[in-house]
Short mmCIF file of C-alpha atoms in Angstrom, two decimals:
data_model
loop_
_atom_site.label_atom_id
_atom_site.label_comp_id
_atom_site.label_asym_id
_atom_site.label_seq_id
_atom_site.Cartn_x
_atom_site.Cartn_y
_atom_site.Cartn_z
CA MET Z 1 -33.96 -193.52 -204.51
CA SER Z 2 -32.02 -192.12 -201.54
CA THR Z 3 -32.91 -192.80 -197.94
CA TYR Z 4 -32.63 -190.00 -195.38
CA ASP Z 5 -31.69 -190.36 -191.74
CA VAL Z 6 -34.82 -188.46 -190.76
CA VAL Z 7 -37.89 -187.19 -192.56
CA VAL Z 8 -39.63 -184.23 -190.91
CA VAL Z 9 -43.25 -183.61 -191.92
CA GLY Z 10 -44.15 -179.97 -191.34
CA ALA Z 11 -42.09 -176.78 -191.66
CA GLY Z 12 -43.66 -174.85 -188.81
CA PRO Z 13 -41.86 -173.99 -185.56
CA ALA Z 14 -41.60 -177.58 -184.29
CA GLY Z 15 -40.59 -179.05 -187.65
CA LEU Z 16 -37.97 -176.41 -188.38
CA ALA Z 17 -36.48 -176.77 -184.89
CA ALA Z 18 -36.34 -180.56 -185.23
CA ALA Z 19 -34.74 -180.38 -188.68
CA ALA Z 20 -32.14 -177.82 -187.55
CA ALA Z 21 -31.13 -179.89 -184.52
CA ALA Z 22 -30.86 -183.13 -186.49
CA ALA Z 23 -28.89 -181.42 -189.27
CA GLN Z 24 -26.49 -179.88 -186.76
CA ALA Z 25 -25.83 -183.38 -185.43
CA GLY Z 26 -24.83 -184.53 -188.92
CA CYS Z 27 -28.04 -186.28 -189.97
CA ARG Z 28 -29.26 -186.28 -193.56
CA VAL Z 29 -32.63 -184.57 -193.24
CA ALA Z 30 -35.62 -184.15 -195.55
CA VAL Z 31 -38.32 -181.61 -194.67
CA LEU Z 32 -41.72 -181.97 -196.36
CA ASP Z 33 -44.34 -179.25 -196.16
CA ALA Z 34 -47.61 -178.64 -197.98
CA ALA Z 35 -47.19 -174.85 -198.06
CA ALA Z 36 -45.31 -172.80 -200.64
CA ARG Z 37 -43.06 -171.22 -197.98
CA PRO Z 38 -41.71 -172.45 -194.64
CA GLY Z 39 -43.01 -171.13 -191.33
CA GLY Z 40 -46.28 -172.97 -190.81
CA GLN Z 41 -49.38 -171.14 -189.69
CA PHE Z 42 -47.54 -169.17 -187.02
CA TRP Z 43 -44.97 -167.66 -189.38
CA ARG Z 44 -47.21 -167.47 -192.43
CA HIS Z 45 -46.01 -164.56 -194.57
CA ARG Z 46 -46.15 -163.09 -198.05
CA SER Z 47 -43.23 -163.68 -200.38
CA ASP Z 48 -42.39 -159.96 -200.31
CA ALA Z 49 -42.94 -159.53 -196.58
CA GLY Z 50 -40.45 -159.16 -193.79
CA GLY Z 51 -41.05 -159.85 -190.16
CA ASP Z 52 -43.47 -157.02 -189.44
CA GLY Z 53 -46.19 -158.20 -187.10
CA HIS Z 54 -44.62 -161.65 -186.60
CA HIS Z 55 -43.50 -162.71 -183.15
CA HIS Z 56 -40.16 -164.51 -182.81
CA TRP Z 57 -39.31 -163.55 -186.40
CA SER Z 58 -35.58 -163.61 -185.66
CA THR Z 59 -36.00 -167.21 -184.51
CA PHE Z 60 -37.67 -168.07 -187.80
CA VAL Z 61 -34.88 -166.41 -189.78
CA ARG Z 62 -32.30 -168.41 -187.83
CA LEU Z 63 -34.12 -171.72 -188.35
CA ARG Z 64 -34.87 -170.99 -192.00
CA ALA Z 65 -31.14 -170.59 -192.61
CA HIS Z 66 -30.68 -174.28 -191.76
CA LEU Z 67 -32.84 -175.30 -194.72
CA HIS Z 68 -29.83 -175.02 -197.02
CA ARG Z 69 -28.35 -177.95 -195.08
CA VAL Z 70 -31.35 -180.22 -195.65
CA THR Z 71 -33.53 -181.39 -198.51
CA TYR Z 72 -36.55 -179.09 -198.34
CA ARG Z 73 -39.68 -179.84 -200.34
CA ALA Z 74 -42.29 -177.08 -200.47
CA ASP Z 75 -45.75 -177.72 -201.93
CA SER Z 76 -45.29 -181.33 -200.87
CA ALA Z 77 -48.49 -182.60 -199.25
CA VAL Z 78 -48.05 -185.90 -197.41
CA TRP Z 79 -51.01 -188.16 -197.98
CA PHE Z 80 -49.81 -191.50 -196.59
CA VAL Z 81 -47.06 -193.00 -194.42
CA GLU Z 82 -46.13 -196.62 -193.86
CA ALA Z 83 -43.40 -198.76 -192.36
CA ASP Z 84 -40.64 -199.53 -194.83
CA ALA Z 85 -38.04 -202.19 -194.06
CA THR Z 86 -35.96 -201.13 -197.09
CA ALA Z 87 -35.12 -197.91 -195.22
CA GLY Z 88 -33.67 -199.93 -192.33
CA GLU Z 89 -34.93 -200.81 -188.90
CA SER Z 90 -37.82 -198.48 -187.92
CA GLY Z 91 -37.79 -197.08 -191.45
CA VAL Z 92 -40.75 -195.31 -193.02
CA ALA Z 93 -41.93 -194.47 -196.52
CA VAL Z 94 -43.62 -191.08 -196.79
CA HIS Z 95 -45.89 -190.66 -199.81
CA THR Z 96 -46.40 -187.13 -201.09
CA ASN Z 97 -48.26 -185.69 -204.06
CA SER Z 98 -45.09 -185.97 -206.17
CA GLU Z 99 -42.74 -188.62 -204.76
CA VAL Z 100 -42.01 -191.25 -202.11
CA VAL Z 101 -39.46 -190.18 -199.50
CA ARG Z 102 -37.84 -192.83 -197.32
CA GLY Z 103 -36.31 -192.28 -193.91
CA ARG Z 104 -34.77 -194.21 -191.04
CA ARG Z 105 -36.66 -191.98 -188.61
CA LEU Z 106 -39.78 -189.81 -188.85
CA VAL Z 107 -40.71 -186.62 -186.99
CA ILE Z 108 -44.39 -185.64 -187.16
CA ALA Z 109 -44.80 -181.87 -186.75
CA THR Z 110 -48.02 -181.26 -188.65
CA GLY Z 111 -49.46 -178.72 -186.21
CA ALA Z 112 -53.15 -178.05 -185.69
CA TYR Z 113 -56.14 -176.31 -187.24
CA ASP Z 114 -59.04 -174.30 -185.87
CA ARG Z 115 -61.56 -176.04 -183.65
CA VAL Z 116 -65.08 -174.76 -184.17
CA VAL Z 117 -68.47 -175.59 -182.73
CA PRO Z 118 -71.70 -175.04 -184.67
CA PHE Z 119 -74.40 -172.51 -183.90
CA PRO Z 120 -77.33 -171.26 -186.00
CA GLY Z 121 -75.99 -169.43 -189.05
CA TRP Z 122 -72.34 -170.48 -188.73
CA ASP Z 123 -72.38 -171.64 -192.34
CA LEU Z 124 -73.17 -168.17 -193.73
CA PRO Z 125 -70.62 -166.46 -196.01
CA GLY Z 126 -68.78 -163.96 -193.84
CA VAL Z 127 -68.28 -166.42 -190.96
CA VAL Z 128 -64.68 -167.68 -190.88
CA THR Z 129 -62.44 -169.31 -188.32
CA ALA Z 130 -60.15 -167.11 -186.27
CA GLY Z 131 -57.17 -168.86 -187.85
CA GLY Z 132 -58.61 -168.29 -191.30
CA ALA Z 133 -58.90 -164.56 -190.64
CA GLN Z 134 -55.31 -164.51 -189.38
CA ALA Z 135 -54.05 -166.49 -192.38
CA LEU Z 136 -55.67 -164.09 -194.85
CA LEU Z 137 -54.14 -161.15 -193.02
CA LYS Z 138 -50.63 -162.59 -192.70
CA GLY Z 139 -50.49 -164.38 -196.03
CA GLN Z 140 -52.30 -161.96 -198.34
CA ASP Z 141 -52.64 -158.74 -196.30
CA VAL Z 142 -56.43 -159.12 -196.60
CA VAL Z 143 -58.95 -157.97 -194.01
CA PHE Z 144 -61.81 -160.35 -194.75
CA ALA Z 145 -64.67 -157.96 -193.81
CA ARG Z 146 -65.33 -154.36 -192.90
CA ARG Z 147 -67.19 -154.65 -189.58
CA ILE Z 148 -65.97 -157.66 -187.61
CA VAL Z 149 -66.80 -159.57 -184.44
CA VAL Z 150 -64.12 -161.88 -183.02
CA ALA Z 151 -65.54 -164.61 -180.79
CA GLY Z 152 -64.89 -167.96 -179.13
CA THR Z 153 -62.39 -168.59 -176.38
CA GLY Z 154 -58.67 -168.50 -175.77
CA PRO Z 155 -55.78 -166.03 -175.97
CA PHE Z 156 -55.54 -166.47 -179.75
CA LEU Z 157 -58.54 -164.13 -180.10
CA LEU Z 158 -56.35 -161.22 -178.95
CA PRO Z 159 -53.76 -161.21 -181.78
CA VAL Z 160 -56.52 -161.85 -184.31
CA ALA Z 161 -58.52 -158.84 -183.14
CA ALA Z 162 -55.45 -156.61 -182.74
CA GLY Z 163 -54.15 -157.56 -186.18
CA LEU Z 164 -57.45 -156.93 -187.93
CA ALA Z 165 -57.88 -153.58 -186.19
CA ALA Z 166 -54.31 -152.47 -187.03
CA ALA Z 167 -54.89 -153.40 -190.69
CA GLY Z 168 -57.93 -151.14 -190.94
CA GLY Z 169 -60.79 -153.44 -190.00
CA SER Z 170 -63.49 -152.17 -187.67
CA VAL Z 171 -63.55 -154.72 -184.85
CA VAL Z 172 -66.82 -154.10 -183.03
CA GLY Z 173 -66.03 -156.50 -180.21
CA VAL Z 174 -64.17 -159.51 -178.88
CA CYS Z 175 -66.52 -162.00 -177.24
CA GLU Z 176 -64.68 -164.33 -174.86
CA ALA Z 177 -66.87 -167.19 -173.66
CA ASN Z 178 -64.83 -167.65 -170.47
CA ASP Z 179 -63.48 -165.27 -167.85
CA PRO Z 180 -59.71 -164.53 -167.87
CA ILE Z 181 -59.96 -163.76 -164.16
CA GLY Z 182 -59.44 -167.51 -163.89
CA TYR Z 183 -55.73 -166.92 -164.43
CA ALA Z 184 -55.63 -165.73 -160.81
CA ARG Z 185 -56.04 -169.40 -159.83
CA GLN Z 186 -53.15 -170.37 -162.11
CA LEU Z 187 -50.55 -167.91 -160.82
CA PRO Z 188 -47.60 -170.33 -160.37
CA ALA Z 189 -47.87 -171.48 -163.98
CA VAL Z 190 -48.44 -167.95 -165.31
CA LEU Z 191 -45.57 -166.38 -163.37
CA GLY Z 192 -43.27 -169.03 -164.80
CA VAL Z 193 -43.57 -167.42 -168.24
CA PRO Z 194 -43.47 -163.64 -167.63
CA GLY Z 195 -43.00 -163.02 -171.34
CA LYS Z 196 -46.55 -164.24 -171.96
CA ILE Z 197 -47.91 -161.67 -169.52
CA ALA Z 198 -46.08 -158.90 -171.37
CA GLU Z 199 -47.34 -160.25 -174.71
CA ALA Z 200 -50.96 -160.21 -173.50
CA GLY Z 201 -50.42 -156.67 -172.25
CA ARG Z 202 -49.21 -155.55 -175.68
CA TYR Z 203 -52.28 -157.01 -177.36
CA GLY Z 204 -54.49 -155.39 -174.74
CA TRP Z 205 -52.88 -152.01 -175.40
CA ARG Z 206 -53.37 -152.35 -179.17
CA MET Z 207 -57.02 -153.22 -178.71
CA LEU Z 208 -57.46 -150.28 -176.34
CA ARG Z 209 -55.77 -147.97 -178.84
CA HIS Z 210 -58.20 -149.09 -181.54
CA ARG Z 211 -61.14 -148.95 -179.11
CA VAL Z 212 -62.00 -152.62 -179.46
CA PRO Z 213 -64.50 -153.67 -176.76
CA TYR Z 214 -63.67 -156.87 -174.85
CA ARG Z 215 -66.61 -158.82 -173.43
CA ARG Z 216 -66.02 -161.58 -170.89
CA ARG Z 217 -68.40 -164.51 -170.46
CA THR Z 218 -70.04 -163.59 -173.77
CA ALA Z 219 -70.66 -165.84 -176.75
CA VAL Z 220 -72.01 -165.53 -180.27
CA VAL Z 221 -75.03 -167.85 -180.18
CA ALA Z 222 -76.45 -167.14 -183.65
CA ALA Z 223 -75.50 -165.51 -186.95
CA HIS Z 224 -78.08 -163.86 -189.21
CA GLY Z 225 -78.31 -163.03 -192.90
CA THR Z 226 -79.71 -164.22 -196.21
CA ASP Z 227 -76.95 -164.60 -198.79
CA ARG Z 228 -74.22 -163.46 -196.34
CA LEU Z 229 -73.67 -162.43 -192.74
CA ALA Z 230 -75.51 -159.28 -191.63
CA ALA Z 231 -75.56 -159.53 -187.82
CA VAL Z 232 -74.86 -161.81 -184.87
CA THR Z 233 -76.64 -162.42 -181.59
CA VAL Z 234 -74.35 -162.30 -178.57
CA ALA Z 235 -75.37 -163.21 -175.06
CA SER Z 236 -73.88 -163.47 -171.59
CA VAL Z 237 -73.20 -167.06 -170.62
CA ALA Z 238 -72.63 -168.98 -167.42
CA ALA Z 239 -69.44 -170.90 -166.74
CA ASP Z 240 -70.72 -173.90 -168.72
CA GLY Z 241 -71.86 -171.76 -171.65
CA SER Z 242 -75.56 -171.70 -170.76
CA VAL Z 243 -77.17 -168.52 -172.04
CA LEU Z 244 -78.31 -166.16 -169.28
CA PRO Z 245 -81.95 -165.11 -169.89
CA GLY Z 246 -82.54 -161.56 -171.06
CA THR Z 247 -78.92 -160.86 -172.06
CA ALA Z 248 -79.09 -161.44 -175.82
CA VAL Z 249 -78.30 -158.45 -178.03
CA GLU Z 250 -77.74 -158.13 -181.77
CA LEU Z 251 -74.57 -156.68 -183.27
CA VAL Z 252 -74.52 -155.52 -186.89
CA CYS Z 253 -71.49 -156.90 -188.71
CA ASP Z 254 -70.45 -158.43 -192.03
CA GLY Z 255 -67.64 -160.56 -190.64
CA LEU Z 256 -67.32 -163.03 -187.77
CA ALA Z 257 -64.01 -164.69 -186.86
CA VAL Z 258 -64.70 -167.51 -184.41
CA GLY Z 259 -62.49 -170.11 -182.78
CA PHE Z 260 -62.54 -172.39 -179.75
CA GLY Z 261 -58.92 -173.45 -179.66
CA PHE Z 262 -57.27 -175.91 -182.01
CA THR Z 263 -57.51 -179.52 -183.15
CA PRO Z 264 -54.14 -181.28 -183.48
CA GLN Z 265 -53.57 -182.87 -186.90
CA ILE Z 266 -52.56 -186.37 -185.80
CA ASP Z 267 -53.78 -188.48 -188.73
CA LEU Z 268 -50.28 -189.54 -189.85
CA GLY Z 269 -49.46 -190.80 -186.37
CA VAL Z 270 -52.77 -192.63 -186.07
CA THR Z 271 -52.19 -194.27 -189.45
CA LEU Z 272 -48.88 -195.66 -188.17
CA GLY Z 273 -50.53 -196.94 -184.98
CA CYS Z 274 -49.13 -194.37 -182.54
CA ALA Z 275 -50.82 -194.33 -179.14
CA THR Z 276 -53.05 -191.36 -178.38
CA ARG Z 277 -54.42 -189.69 -175.27
CA LEU Z 278 -56.99 -187.06 -174.36
CA ASP Z 279 -55.30 -183.77 -173.48
CA SER Z 280 -56.56 -181.35 -170.85
CA ASP Z 281 -58.23 -179.16 -173.51
CA GLY Z 282 -60.30 -182.09 -174.79
CA SER Z 283 -58.10 -182.69 -177.86
CA LEU Z 284 -56.88 -186.08 -178.99
CA VAL Z 285 -53.07 -185.96 -179.18
CA LEU Z 286 -50.17 -188.32 -179.80
CA THR Z 287 -48.56 -189.82 -176.71
CA VAL Z 288 -44.80 -189.23 -176.43
CA ASP Z 289 -42.11 -189.97 -173.87
CA GLU Z 290 -39.41 -187.67 -172.50
CA ALA Z 291 -37.52 -187.93 -175.81
CA GLN Z 292 -40.61 -186.95 -177.86
CA ALA Z 293 -40.78 -190.55 -179.12
CA THR Z 294 -44.20 -192.04 -179.87
CA SER Z 295 -45.20 -195.63 -179.09
CA VAL Z 296 -44.05 -196.67 -182.59
CA PRO Z 297 -40.28 -197.24 -182.80
CA GLY Z 298 -38.53 -194.65 -184.96
CA VAL Z 299 -41.46 -192.22 -184.97
CA TYR Z 300 -41.20 -188.95 -183.03
CA ALA Z 301 -43.65 -186.07 -182.67
CA ALA Z 302 -43.40 -182.43 -181.58
CA GLY Z 303 -45.55 -179.33 -181.38
CA GLU Z 304 -49.33 -179.18 -181.37
CA VAL Z 305 -49.71 -182.86 -182.32
CA VAL Z 306 -48.64 -183.78 -178.78
CA GLY Z 307 -50.64 -181.02 -177.11
CA VAL Z 308 -51.56 -177.46 -178.07
CA GLY Z 309 -49.18 -175.15 -176.24
CA GLY Z 310 -47.99 -172.32 -178.45
CA VAL Z 311 -44.85 -171.48 -180.38
CA GLY Z 312 -42.43 -171.53 -177.44
CA LEU Z 313 -43.35 -175.07 -176.48
CA ALA Z 314 -43.32 -176.21 -180.10
CA LEU Z 315 -39.78 -174.88 -180.59
CA VAL Z 316 -38.51 -176.64 -177.47
CA GLU Z 317 -40.20 -179.92 -178.32
CA GLY Z 318 -38.94 -179.78 -181.90
CA GLU Z 319 -35.36 -179.23 -180.78
CA LEU Z 320 -35.60 -182.10 -178.29
CA ALA Z 321 -37.07 -184.38 -180.96
CA GLY Z 322 -34.25 -183.54 -183.38
CA GLY Z 323 -31.65 -184.25 -180.72
CA ALA Z 324 -33.32 -187.52 -179.72
CA VAL Z 325 -33.39 -188.67 -183.35
CA ALA Z 326 -29.66 -187.94 -183.65
CA LEU Z 327 -28.92 -189.96 -180.49
CA SER Z 328 -31.00 -192.88 -181.74
CA LEU Z 329 -28.88 -192.93 -184.90
CA GLY Z 330 -25.62 -193.01 -182.94
CA ARG Z 331 -24.76 -189.34 -183.32
CA PRO Z 332 -23.96 -186.97 -180.46
CA LEU Z 333 -26.32 -184.28 -179.23
CA PRO Z 334 -25.79 -181.06 -181.24
CA TRP Z 335 -25.52 -178.96 -178.07
CA PRO Z 336 -23.82 -179.02 -174.65
CA ARG Z 337 -25.40 -181.08 -171.89
CA GLY Z 338 -26.34 -177.93 -170.03
CA ARG Z 339 -28.53 -176.78 -172.89
CA HIS Z 340 -30.32 -180.12 -172.94
CA ASP Z 341 -31.18 -179.75 -169.27
CA ARG Z 342 -32.44 -176.21 -169.88
CA LEU Z 343 -34.65 -177.46 -172.71
CA LEU Z 344 -36.18 -180.08 -170.42
CA ARG Z 345 -36.90 -177.45 -167.77
CA SER Z 346 -38.41 -175.13 -170.36
CA ARG Z 347 -40.66 -177.90 -171.64
CA ARG Z 348 -42.00 -178.61 -168.13
CA ARG Z 349 -42.61 -174.91 -167.50
CA LEU Z 350 -44.32 -174.30 -170.84
CA ARG Z 351 -46.47 -177.41 -170.51
CA ARG Z 352 -47.68 -176.17 -167.12
CA PHE Z 353 -48.57 -172.86 -168.72
CA ALA Z 354 -50.41 -174.60 -171.56
CA ALA Z 355 -52.42 -176.59 -169.00
CA ALA Z 356 -53.31 -173.31 -167.25
CA ILE Z 357 -54.60 -171.84 -170.53
CA HIS Z 358 -56.73 -174.93 -171.14
CA ALA Z 359 -58.15 -174.68 -167.60
CA VAL Z 360 -59.12 -171.02 -168.06
CA HIS Z 361 -60.44 -171.34 -171.63
CA PRO Z 362 -62.37 -174.61 -171.98
CA VAL Z 363 -64.91 -175.11 -174.74
CA PRO Z 364 -68.22 -174.35 -172.94
CA SER Z 365 -69.85 -177.72 -172.31
CA ALA Z 366 -73.38 -176.38 -172.88
CA TRP Z 367 -72.74 -175.13 -176.42
CA PRO Z 368 -75.09 -177.78 -177.94
CA ALA Z 369 -77.96 -175.91 -176.29
CA TRP Z 370 -77.24 -173.00 -178.65
CA CYS Z 371 -78.21 -175.20 -181.60
CA ASP Z 372 -81.73 -175.89 -182.83
CA ASP Z 373 -82.40 -179.06 -184.82
CA ASP Z 374 -81.91 -177.23 -188.13
CA THR Z 375 -78.38 -176.08 -187.30
CA LEU Z 376 -75.86 -177.81 -189.55
CA VAL Z 377 -73.17 -179.80 -187.80
CA CYS Z 378 -71.57 -181.30 -190.94
CA ARG Z 379 -71.50 -178.71 -193.71
CA CYS Z 380 -69.96 -181.02 -196.32
CA GLU Z 381 -72.84 -183.52 -196.15
CA GLU Z 382 -75.42 -180.98 -194.90
CA VAL Z 383 -76.21 -182.99 -191.77
CA PRO Z 384 -78.22 -180.99 -189.21
CA VAL Z 385 -77.91 -181.32 -185.44
CA GLY Z 386 -81.44 -182.78 -185.41
CA ALA Z 387 -80.31 -185.73 -187.53
CA VAL Z 388 -77.52 -186.50 -185.05
CA ARG Z 389 -79.92 -186.31 -182.14
CA HIS Z 390 -82.40 -188.54 -183.97
CA ALA Z 391 -79.71 -191.13 -184.69
CA LEU Z 392 -78.79 -191.23 -181.02
CA ARG Z 393 -82.30 -191.16 -179.56
CA GLU Z 394 -84.27 -193.17 -182.07
CA LEU Z 395 -81.98 -195.18 -184.38
CA GLY Z 396 -79.78 -196.85 -181.80
CA ALA Z 397 -76.47 -195.08 -182.46
CA GLY Z 398 -74.32 -195.50 -179.37
CA ASP Z 399 -71.16 -193.67 -180.38
CA ALA Z 400 -69.77 -191.15 -182.86
CA ARG Z 401 -68.98 -193.90 -185.37
CA GLY Z 402 -72.61 -195.03 -185.30
CA VAL Z 403 -73.73 -191.45 -185.86
CA LYS Z 404 -71.35 -191.19 -188.82
CA LEU Z 405 -72.72 -194.35 -190.45
CA LEU Z 406 -76.37 -193.36 -189.93
CA THR Z 407 -76.12 -189.66 -190.86
CA ARG Z 408 -72.97 -189.34 -193.05
CA ALA Z 409 -71.59 -186.70 -190.65
CA GLY Z 410 -67.85 -186.66 -191.29
CA MET Z 411 -67.96 -188.41 -194.67
CA GLY Z 412 -67.58 -185.29 -196.81
CA TRP Z 413 -64.64 -183.31 -198.17
CA CYS Z 414 -63.12 -182.52 -194.77
CA GLN Z 415 -63.43 -186.14 -193.54
CA GLY Z 416 -64.49 -185.01 -190.09
CA ARG Z 417 -61.76 -182.42 -189.56
CA VAL Z 418 -64.35 -179.69 -188.98
CA CYS Z 419 -67.35 -181.59 -187.66
CA GLY Z 420 -65.64 -184.49 -185.87
CA TYR Z 421 -65.22 -182.70 -182.55
CA ALA Z 422 -68.75 -181.31 -182.58
CA THR Z 423 -70.25 -184.70 -183.44
CA ALA Z 424 -68.29 -186.32 -180.61
CA CYS Z 425 -69.55 -183.68 -178.16
CA LEU Z 426 -73.17 -184.10 -179.27
CA THR Z 427 -72.84 -187.86 -178.88
CA ALA Z 428 -71.37 -187.58 -175.39
CA ARG Z 429 -73.99 -185.04 -174.30
CA GLU Z 430 -76.81 -187.40 -175.24
CA ALA Z 431 -75.12 -190.04 -173.10
CA GLY Z 432 -74.81 -187.60 -170.18
CA ARG Z 433 -71.00 -187.56 -170.06
CA ALA Z 434 -67.94 -185.70 -171.29
CA PRO Z 435 -66.36 -186.62 -174.66
CA THR Z 436 -63.83 -189.45 -174.40
CA ARG Z 437 -60.81 -190.57 -176.38
CA ALA Z 438 -62.97 -193.17 -178.13
CA ASP Z 439 -65.47 -190.48 -179.19
CA LEU Z 440 -62.75 -188.49 -180.95
CA ALA Z 441 -60.72 -191.37 -182.37
CA GLY Z 442 -63.10 -192.01 -185.27
CA SER Z 443 -62.61 -188.59 -186.83
CA ALA Z 444 -58.82 -188.70 -186.28
CA SER Z 445 -58.30 -191.89 -188.24
CA ARG Z 446 -58.22 -191.62 -192.03
CA PRO Z 447 -56.17 -193.72 -194.46
CA LEU Z 448 -55.40 -190.73 -196.69
CA ALA Z 449 -54.27 -187.59 -194.93
CA GLN Z 450 -54.67 -185.34 -197.98
CA PRO Z 451 -56.76 -185.39 -201.17
CA VAL Z 452 -54.99 -187.48 -203.80
CA THR Z 453 -55.68 -187.81 -207.51
CA LEU Z 454 -56.38 -191.10 -209.28
CA GLY Z 455 -53.33 -190.37 -211.42
CA ASP Z 456 -51.07 -190.30 -208.36
CA LEU Z 457 -52.55 -193.54 -207.13
CA ALA Z 458 -52.04 -195.17 -210.51
CA ALA Z 459 -48.44 -193.97 -210.60
CA GLY Z 460 -47.81 -195.61 -207.25
CA ARG Z 461 -46.80 -192.41 -205.46
#
């Protein structure tokens, strides 16, 4: 069994950039990705599709060309990682659904997935995450409903709405829970990335062309229907998400795409013992130094796993991680010193911009008030919000782990990926405080990162 210089987990922007940089420096690289095609969620595409509708497509084409220089494994879901002395100092063994891949270094670039918060009716057929709607559109050219509301918070709502409208969907409104006027207080960070301003303008123009209404400080607080979605209740909200009396109206729709940012997928890093921190958007992320190195020797991380910041930041961090891995293995940087300095400056600038986005688009802290006791928080185990409140108020649960043990919230198929954040927020609200790192850590730690068959376990993979 061969040992690679570096194993990169994830073939999205950060992973591809890291692999390309390490390969250019002469490293033997393996790239493992669960999807059938490279590109991650950002560059998700159909096998017969070109770059239509994809930003930075030329960058993807350039990075994809480097895959012929590495060992690339598609459809290779990583379910476990561990230290492996046979691979050398700081070596790791990466277990996938088909093989064990060993490396002297590891780069974690597993990205993020949609962060959702519950509200009455969110479990109805026809309610999907914003990322899910985008994935169906990019990957299968499918508009998931005819009459659609896009809701939540963050700039990601704009490309989702514009894409659905351009593909023939009737987008009856975008409901943004916060007020983008807040960017006026973040001007230094915003002006540092003028391309983002132009990008937002293009989305705004597309929405205007398709006559898509944009509602600020508005949230979907309930979804209605019997066997599927038929309508949603939207209401004006205060800065903390509290519903303003007398503002609720009902919108007829058969599709709702909702998202409140993203949850970094850090389980591989947590399994290895990497230090974590609470980012400014309330996400638990891996802690890295200036070289994108985690607290565990030989393990590096880039992209959303170290803080949600968009494709530009992910590309820069991935390239820096690939270069740092090469240096740690005694190889020279694959670029001139001047480029390295420019990458460092770009990372600082893009991180400031990411912090500005998080400041303008926080998850409204009062969202639990939207939920009655019958609202499900954990769909896998059918745990209602009332059960969580009861565990905290009456059964002595003092933290999210106690809630999990008493209610089974987070013990189902998704292992807390969907409900972990919401459960942590409900727990913190009952204690009269904001969610902490400890609240979120329980749902980020899982021995197996992917479903694995008994046959694979028996085979020792």
